[in-house]
Coordinates of C-alpha atoms and ligand atoms in Angstrom, one line a residue:
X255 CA 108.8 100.3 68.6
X256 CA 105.4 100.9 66.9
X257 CA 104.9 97.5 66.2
X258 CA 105.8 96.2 70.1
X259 CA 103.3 98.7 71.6
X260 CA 100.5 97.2 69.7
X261 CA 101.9 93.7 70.7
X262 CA 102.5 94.3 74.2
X263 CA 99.1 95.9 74.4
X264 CA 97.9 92.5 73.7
X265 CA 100.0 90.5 76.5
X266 CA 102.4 89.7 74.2
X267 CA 105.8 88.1 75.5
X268 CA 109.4 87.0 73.9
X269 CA 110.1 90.3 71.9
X270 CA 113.6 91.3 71.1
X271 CA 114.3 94.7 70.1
X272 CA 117.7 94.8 68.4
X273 CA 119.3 98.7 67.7
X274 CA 123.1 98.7 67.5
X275 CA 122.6 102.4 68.3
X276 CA 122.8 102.8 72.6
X277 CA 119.5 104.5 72.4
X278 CA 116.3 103.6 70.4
X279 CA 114.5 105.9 67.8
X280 CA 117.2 108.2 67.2
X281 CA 115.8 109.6 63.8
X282 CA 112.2 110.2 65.7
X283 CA 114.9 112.5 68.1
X284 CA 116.6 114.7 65.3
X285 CA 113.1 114.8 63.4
X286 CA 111.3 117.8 62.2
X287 CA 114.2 120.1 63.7
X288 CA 113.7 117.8 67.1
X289 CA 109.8 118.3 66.8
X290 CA 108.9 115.5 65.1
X291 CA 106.3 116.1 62.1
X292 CA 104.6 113.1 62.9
X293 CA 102.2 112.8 60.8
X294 CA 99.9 114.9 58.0
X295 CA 96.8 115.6 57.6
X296 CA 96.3 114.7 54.1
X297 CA 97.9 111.4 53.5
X298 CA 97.3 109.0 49.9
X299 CA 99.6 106.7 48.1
X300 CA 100.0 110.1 45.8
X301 CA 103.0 112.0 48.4
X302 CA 104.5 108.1 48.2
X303 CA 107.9 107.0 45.7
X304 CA 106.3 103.3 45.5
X305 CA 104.0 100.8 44.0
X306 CA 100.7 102.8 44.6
X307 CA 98.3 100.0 45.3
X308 CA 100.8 98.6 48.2
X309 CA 100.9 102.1 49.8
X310 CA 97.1 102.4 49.6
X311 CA 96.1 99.6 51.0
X312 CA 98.7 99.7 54.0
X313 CA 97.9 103.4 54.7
X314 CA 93.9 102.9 54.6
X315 CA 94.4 100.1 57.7
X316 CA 96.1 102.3 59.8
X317 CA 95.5 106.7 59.1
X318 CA 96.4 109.6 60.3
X319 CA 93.8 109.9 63.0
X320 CA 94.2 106.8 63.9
X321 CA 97.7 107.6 64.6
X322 CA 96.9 110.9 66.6
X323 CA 93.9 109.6 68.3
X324 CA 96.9 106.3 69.4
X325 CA 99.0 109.9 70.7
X326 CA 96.4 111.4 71.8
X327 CA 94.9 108.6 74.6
X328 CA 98.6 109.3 75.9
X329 CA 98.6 112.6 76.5
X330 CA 100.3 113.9 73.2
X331 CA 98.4 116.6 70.8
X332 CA 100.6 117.3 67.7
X333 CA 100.1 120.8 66.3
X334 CA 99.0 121.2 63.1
X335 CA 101.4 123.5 60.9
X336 CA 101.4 124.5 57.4
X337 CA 101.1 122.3 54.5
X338 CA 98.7 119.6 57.3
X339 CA 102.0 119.1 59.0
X340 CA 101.6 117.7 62.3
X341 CA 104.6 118.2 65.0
X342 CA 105.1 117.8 68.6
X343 CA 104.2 120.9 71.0
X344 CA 107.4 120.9 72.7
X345 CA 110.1 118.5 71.2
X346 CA 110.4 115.0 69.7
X347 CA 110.5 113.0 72.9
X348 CA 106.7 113.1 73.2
X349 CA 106.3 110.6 70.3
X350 CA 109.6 108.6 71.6
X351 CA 108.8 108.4 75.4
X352 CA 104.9 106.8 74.2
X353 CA 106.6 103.9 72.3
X354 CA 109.2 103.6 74.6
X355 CA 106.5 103.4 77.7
X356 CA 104.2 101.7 75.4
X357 CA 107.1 98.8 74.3
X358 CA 107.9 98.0 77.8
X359 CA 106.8 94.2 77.7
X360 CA 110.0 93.9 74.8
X361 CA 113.6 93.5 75.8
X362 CA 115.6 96.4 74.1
X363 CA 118.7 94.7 73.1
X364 CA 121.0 97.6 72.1
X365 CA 124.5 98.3 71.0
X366 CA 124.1 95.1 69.1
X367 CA 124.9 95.5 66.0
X368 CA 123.2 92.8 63.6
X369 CA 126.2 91.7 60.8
X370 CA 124.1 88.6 59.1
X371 CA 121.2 86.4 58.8
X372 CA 121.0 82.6 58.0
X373 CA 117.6 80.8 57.8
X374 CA 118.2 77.3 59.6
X375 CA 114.9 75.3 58.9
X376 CA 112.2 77.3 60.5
X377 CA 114.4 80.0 62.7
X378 CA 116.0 82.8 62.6
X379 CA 119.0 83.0 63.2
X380 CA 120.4 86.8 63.4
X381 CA 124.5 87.4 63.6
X382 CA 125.4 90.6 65.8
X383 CA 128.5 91.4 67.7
X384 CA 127.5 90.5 70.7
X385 CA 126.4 86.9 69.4
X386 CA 123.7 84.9 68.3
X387 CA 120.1 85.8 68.1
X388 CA 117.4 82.5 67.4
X389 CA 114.0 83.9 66.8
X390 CA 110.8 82.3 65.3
X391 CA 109.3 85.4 63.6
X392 CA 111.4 87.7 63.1
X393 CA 110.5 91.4 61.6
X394 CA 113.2 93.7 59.5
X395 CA 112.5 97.3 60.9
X396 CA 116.1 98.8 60.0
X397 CA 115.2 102.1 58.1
X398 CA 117.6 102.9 55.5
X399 CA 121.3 104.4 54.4
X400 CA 120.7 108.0 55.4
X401 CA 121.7 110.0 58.3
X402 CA 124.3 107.3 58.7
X403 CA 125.3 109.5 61.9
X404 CA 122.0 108.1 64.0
X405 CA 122.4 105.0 62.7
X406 CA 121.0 104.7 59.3
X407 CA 122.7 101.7 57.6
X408 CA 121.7 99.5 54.5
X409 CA 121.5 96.0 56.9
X410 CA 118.0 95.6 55.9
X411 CA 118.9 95.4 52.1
X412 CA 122.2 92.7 53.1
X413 CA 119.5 91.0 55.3
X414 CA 117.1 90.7 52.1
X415 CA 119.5 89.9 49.9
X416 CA 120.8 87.0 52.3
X417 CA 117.4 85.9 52.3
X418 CA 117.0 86.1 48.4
X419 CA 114.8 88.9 48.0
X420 CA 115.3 91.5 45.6
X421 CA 115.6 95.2 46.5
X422 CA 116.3 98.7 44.7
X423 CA 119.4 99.7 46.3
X424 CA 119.5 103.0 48.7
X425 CA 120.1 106.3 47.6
X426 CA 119.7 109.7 48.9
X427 CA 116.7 111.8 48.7
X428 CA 114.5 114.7 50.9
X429 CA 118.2 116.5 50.8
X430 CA 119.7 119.3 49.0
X431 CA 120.9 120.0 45.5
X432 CA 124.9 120.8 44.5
X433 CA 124.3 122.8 41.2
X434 CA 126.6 123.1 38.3
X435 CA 128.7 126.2 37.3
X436 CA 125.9 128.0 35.1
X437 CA 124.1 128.2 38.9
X438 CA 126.9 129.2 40.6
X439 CA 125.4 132.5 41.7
X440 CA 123.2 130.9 43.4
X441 CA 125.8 130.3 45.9
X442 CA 126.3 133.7 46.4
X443 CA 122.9 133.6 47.9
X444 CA 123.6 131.5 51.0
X445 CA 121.0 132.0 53.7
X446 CA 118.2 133.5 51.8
X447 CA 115.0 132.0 51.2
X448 CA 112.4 132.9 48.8
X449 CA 109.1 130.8 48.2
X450 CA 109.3 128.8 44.7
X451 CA 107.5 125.8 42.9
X452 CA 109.4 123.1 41.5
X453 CA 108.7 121.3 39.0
X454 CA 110.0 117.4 38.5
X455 CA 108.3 116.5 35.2
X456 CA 105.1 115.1 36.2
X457 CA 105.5 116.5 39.8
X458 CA 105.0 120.2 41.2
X459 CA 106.5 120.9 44.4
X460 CA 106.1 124.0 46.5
X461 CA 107.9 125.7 49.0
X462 CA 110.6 127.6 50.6
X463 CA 113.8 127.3 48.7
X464 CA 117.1 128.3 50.7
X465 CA 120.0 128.9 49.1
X466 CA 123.0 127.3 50.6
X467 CA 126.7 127.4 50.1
X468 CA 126.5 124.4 48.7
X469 CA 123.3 124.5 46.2
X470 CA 120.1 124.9 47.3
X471 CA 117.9 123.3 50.0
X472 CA 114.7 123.8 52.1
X473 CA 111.5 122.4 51.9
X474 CA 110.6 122.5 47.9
X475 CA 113.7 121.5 47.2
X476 CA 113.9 118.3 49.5
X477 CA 110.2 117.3 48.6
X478 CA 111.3 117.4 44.7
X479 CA 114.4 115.7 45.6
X480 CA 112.5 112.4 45.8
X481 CA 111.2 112.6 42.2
X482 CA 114.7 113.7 40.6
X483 CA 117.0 111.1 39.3
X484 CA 118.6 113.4 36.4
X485 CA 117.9 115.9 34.2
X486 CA 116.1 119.2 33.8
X487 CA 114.0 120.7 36.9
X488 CA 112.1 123.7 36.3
X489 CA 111.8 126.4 39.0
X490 CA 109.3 128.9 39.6
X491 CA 110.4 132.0 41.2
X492 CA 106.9 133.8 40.9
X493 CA 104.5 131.0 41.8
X494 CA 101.1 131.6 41.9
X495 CA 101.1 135.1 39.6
X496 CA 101.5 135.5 36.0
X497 CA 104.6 137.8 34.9
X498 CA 102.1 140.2 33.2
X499 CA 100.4 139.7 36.9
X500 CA 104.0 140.5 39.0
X501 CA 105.2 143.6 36.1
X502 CA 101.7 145.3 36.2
X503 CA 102.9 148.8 37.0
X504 CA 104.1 149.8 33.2
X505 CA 106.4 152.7 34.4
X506 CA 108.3 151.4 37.4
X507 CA 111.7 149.3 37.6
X508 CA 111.3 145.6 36.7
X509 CA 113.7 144.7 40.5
X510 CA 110.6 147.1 42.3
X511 CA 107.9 144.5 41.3
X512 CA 109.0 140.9 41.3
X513 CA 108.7 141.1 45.3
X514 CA 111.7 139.0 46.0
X515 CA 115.2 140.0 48.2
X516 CA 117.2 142.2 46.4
X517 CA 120.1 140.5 46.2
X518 CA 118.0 137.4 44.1
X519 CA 116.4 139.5 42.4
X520 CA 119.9 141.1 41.0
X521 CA 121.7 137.7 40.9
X522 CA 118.1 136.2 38.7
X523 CA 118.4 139.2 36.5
X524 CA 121.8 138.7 35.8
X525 CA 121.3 135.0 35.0
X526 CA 119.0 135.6 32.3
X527 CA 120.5 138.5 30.8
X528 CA 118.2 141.0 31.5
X529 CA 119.1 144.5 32.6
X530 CA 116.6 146.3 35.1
X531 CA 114.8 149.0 33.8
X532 CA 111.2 150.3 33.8
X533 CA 108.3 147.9 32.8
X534 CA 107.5 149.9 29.5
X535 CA 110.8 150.0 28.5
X536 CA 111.4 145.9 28.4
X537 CA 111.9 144.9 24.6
X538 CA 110.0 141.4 23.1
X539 CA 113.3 139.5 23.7
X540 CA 113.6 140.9 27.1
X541 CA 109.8 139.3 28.0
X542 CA 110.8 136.2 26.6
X543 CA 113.7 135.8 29.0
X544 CA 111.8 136.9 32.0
X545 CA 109.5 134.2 31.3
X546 CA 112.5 132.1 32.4
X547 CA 111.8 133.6 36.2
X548 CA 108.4 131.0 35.8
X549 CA 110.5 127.9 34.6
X550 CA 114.1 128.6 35.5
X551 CA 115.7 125.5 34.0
X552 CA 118.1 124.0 36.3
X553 CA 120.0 121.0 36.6
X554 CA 121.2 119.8 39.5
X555 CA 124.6 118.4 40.2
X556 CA 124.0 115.9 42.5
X557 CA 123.0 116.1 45.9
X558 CA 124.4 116.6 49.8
X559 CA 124.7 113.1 49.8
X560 CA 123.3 110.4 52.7
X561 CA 124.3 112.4 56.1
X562 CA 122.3 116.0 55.1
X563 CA 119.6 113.0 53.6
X564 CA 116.3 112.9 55.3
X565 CA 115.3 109.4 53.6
X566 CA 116.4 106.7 50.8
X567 CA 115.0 106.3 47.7
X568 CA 114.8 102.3 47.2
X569 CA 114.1 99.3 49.0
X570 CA 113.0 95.9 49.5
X571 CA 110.8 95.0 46.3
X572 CA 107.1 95.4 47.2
X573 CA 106.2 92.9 44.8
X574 CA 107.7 90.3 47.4
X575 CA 105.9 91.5 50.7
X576 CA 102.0 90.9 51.2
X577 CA 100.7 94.5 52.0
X578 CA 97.6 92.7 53.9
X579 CA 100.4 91.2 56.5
X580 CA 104.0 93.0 55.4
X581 CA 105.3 88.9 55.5
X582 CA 107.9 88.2 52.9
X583 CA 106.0 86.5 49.8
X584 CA 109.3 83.8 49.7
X585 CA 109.1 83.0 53.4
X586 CA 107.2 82.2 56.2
X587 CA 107.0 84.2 59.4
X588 CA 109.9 87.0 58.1
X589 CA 108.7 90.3 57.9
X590 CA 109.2 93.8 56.3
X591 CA 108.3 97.3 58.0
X592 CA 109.2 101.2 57.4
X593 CA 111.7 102.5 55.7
X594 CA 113.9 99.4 54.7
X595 CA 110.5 98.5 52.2
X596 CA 110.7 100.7 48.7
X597 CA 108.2 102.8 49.7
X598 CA 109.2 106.8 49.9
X599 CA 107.3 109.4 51.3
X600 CA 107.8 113.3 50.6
X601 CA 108.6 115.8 53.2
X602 CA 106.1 116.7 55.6
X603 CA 105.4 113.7 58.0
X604 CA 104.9 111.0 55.3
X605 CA 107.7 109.0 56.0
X606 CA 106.5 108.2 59.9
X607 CA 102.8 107.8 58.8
X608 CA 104.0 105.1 56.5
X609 CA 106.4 103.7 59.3
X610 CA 103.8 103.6 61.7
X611 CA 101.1 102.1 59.4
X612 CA 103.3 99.4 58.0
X613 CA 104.2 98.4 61.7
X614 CA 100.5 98.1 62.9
X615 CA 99.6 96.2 59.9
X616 CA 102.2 94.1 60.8
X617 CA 101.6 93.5 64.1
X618 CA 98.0 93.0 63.8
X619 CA 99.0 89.6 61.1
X620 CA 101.3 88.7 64.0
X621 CA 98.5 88.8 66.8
X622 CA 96.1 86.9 64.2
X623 CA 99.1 84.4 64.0
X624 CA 100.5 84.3 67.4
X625 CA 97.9 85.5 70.5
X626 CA 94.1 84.7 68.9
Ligands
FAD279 C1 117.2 114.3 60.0 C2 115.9 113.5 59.7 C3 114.7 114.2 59.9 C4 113.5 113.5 59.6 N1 112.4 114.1 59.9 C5 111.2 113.5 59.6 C6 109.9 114.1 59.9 O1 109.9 115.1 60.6 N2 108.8 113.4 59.6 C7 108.8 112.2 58.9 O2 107.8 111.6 58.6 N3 110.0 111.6 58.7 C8 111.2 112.2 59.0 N4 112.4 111.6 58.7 C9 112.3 110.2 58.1 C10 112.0 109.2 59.2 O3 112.9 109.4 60.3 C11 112.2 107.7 58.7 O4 111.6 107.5 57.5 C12 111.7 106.8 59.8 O5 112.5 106.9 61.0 C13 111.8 105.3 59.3 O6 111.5 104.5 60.3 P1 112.0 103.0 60.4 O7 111.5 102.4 61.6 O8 111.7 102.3 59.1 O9 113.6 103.2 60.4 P2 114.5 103.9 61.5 O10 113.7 104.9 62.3 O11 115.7 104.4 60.7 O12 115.0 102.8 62.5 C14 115.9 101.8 62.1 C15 116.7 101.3 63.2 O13 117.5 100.3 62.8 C16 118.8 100.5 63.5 N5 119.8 99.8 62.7 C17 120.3 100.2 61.5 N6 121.3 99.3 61.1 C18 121.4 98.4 62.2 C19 122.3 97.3 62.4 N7 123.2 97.0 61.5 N8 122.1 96.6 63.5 C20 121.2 97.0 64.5 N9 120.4 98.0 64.3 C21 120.5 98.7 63.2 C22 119.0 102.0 63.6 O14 119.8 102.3 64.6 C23 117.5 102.5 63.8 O15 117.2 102.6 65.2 C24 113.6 112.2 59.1 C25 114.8 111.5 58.9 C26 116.0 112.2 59.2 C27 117.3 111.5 59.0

């Protein structure tokens, strides 16, 4: 939609918008708990899963500002949140009805849902349900496998691979973690929150962690998600403060100072084997196990899979698309934008910054190609 607002701007005609779901931009809708975070006000290749040089030089030609000064000339002013994170005032249809107004000059082709690709010569031509689609340029905009209940699907990796190029297959990420018997009690916990740092090896994510009655979830936990594979994840229940810092007060109860809900702080205890009892009264061995509460080592099961998944980890191989255009190195006039590319942001409006910029770098190659 992005990318045929900036092409209708320019008098553009002949663009076919294909969505087998019956309405467009249905993960802008469920967004940001149906506020959209939009975008962020600190954006670099660094909060990006991706060849870093390709998500530089995509995100320098179309920022941030630029993307709230585009909202901004039509009447929407995101609010800026914690951690930079910029959502709609009132609900995700701000974002939605500019493209949608902003699209007009395309025809929205929906409920068709696109099955196959075949290049004949120089066309197109693109197999849906509802028949066959010719087209001279044609642009892959199909997001990825998650949230497969608004539509997310892995076309755009059977499209690529159709088409020869190579691709990291899909596979969930900004979602929760199952966790394995030893964390079992965190369970137990379901509903609470507590504020943690996370650390994914050469990563450190923070945030609100929720326990769930599946694993855990919640902001640190889906931002670290995208840097986990498998393995060891170290989290930090007392970020920020030193334990000699948290147990300062020598003669009251260990539970009294860590400043966390009761209930964690008597399931935590129990985990590491330490019984509460004054400050002064801790033993060597007892210190060195509270030490854990700074780097509780934790290894997740697996995950909540694709339909609790906010993104994909994988994607077309960046090698193959020119970032200056987002045309496919092995052919002419095909194109790659968003999501479907392996390029993954973290939580916190990344993932639409990167959609957005990819699709006006796009279409500014196409009006260079099409309507100088
Ligand atoms: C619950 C949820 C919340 C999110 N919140 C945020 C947020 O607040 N901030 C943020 O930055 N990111 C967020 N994201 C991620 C963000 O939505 C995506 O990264 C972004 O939408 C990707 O844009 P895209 O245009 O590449 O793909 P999409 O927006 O996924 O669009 C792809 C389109 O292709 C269509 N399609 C798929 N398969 C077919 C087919 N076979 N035939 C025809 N059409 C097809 C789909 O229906 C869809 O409309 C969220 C994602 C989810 C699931």
């Amino acid at each position: 939609m992005m990318l045929a607002a900036q092409l209708c701007k320019k008098g553009a005609k002949g663009i076919a918008l294909v969505d087998h779901n019956p309405r467009v931009g249905m993960k802008i809708k469920v967004s940001g708990g149906g506020k959209c975070n939009v975008t962020n006000q600190d954006v670099s290749e660094d909060n990006y899963l991706g060849e870093s040089g390709f998500v530089r030089s995509v995100l320098q030609r179309y920022t941030p500002s630029e993307l709230l000064d585009f909202l901004k000339e039509r009447g929407v002013i995101p609010k800026v949140r914690s951690f930079g994170q910029y959502f709609c005032k009132k609900s995700a249809d701000e974002v939605l009805d500019v493209l949608k107004a902003d699209a007009q000059c395309a025809t929205f082709l929906l409920t068709h849902k696109v099955v196959g690709i075949n290049k004949v010569t120089d066309e197109y031509h693109i197999t849906t349900d509802k028949g066959k689609i010719v087209a001279k340029h044609l642009v892959i905009a199909t997001g990825s496998s998650a949230y497969p209940q608004v539509g997310g699907s892995d076309i755009g990796l059977k499209l690529a691979k159709e088409l020869d190029h190579s691709f990291e297959k899909f596979s969930p990420v900004l979602v929760g973690w199952t966790v394995q018997k030893d964390q079992f009690w965190m369970k137990e916990l379901s509903g609470i929150s507590t504020w943690v740092s996370i650390d994914v090896g050469h990563k450190k994510l923070s945030g609100d962690l929720l326990f769930a009655h599946k694993g855990v979830s919640g902001p640190a936990v889906l931002s670290a998600s995208l840097y986990w594979k498998k393995g060891l994840v170290n989290i930090d229940f007392l970020p920020d403060r030193t334990l000699k810092e948290v147990l300062q007060d020598r003669k009251k109860q260990v539970s009294t100072q860590l400043q966390l809900s009761k209930r964690l702080v008597k399931n935590l205890l129990q985990s590491i084997e330490v019984e509460d009892k004054v400050v002064k009264k801790l033993t060597e061995d007892e210190w060195e196990k509270l030490a854990l509460l700074k780097a509780y080592p934790m290894s997740p099961a697996g995950n909540f899979g694709l339909k609790k998944a906010e993104a994909c980890r994988g994607g077309v191989d960046t090698s193959e698309i020119n970032f200056d255009t987002m045309q496919s190195r092995l052919h002419e006039n095909l194109y790659f934008i968003g999501e479907v590319i392996d390029v993954t942001g973290e939580l916190g409006g990344y993932n639409f910054q990167w959609a957005f910029s990819s699709a006006v770098v796009c279409a500014q190659a196409l009006e260079r190609k099409l309507l100088v």
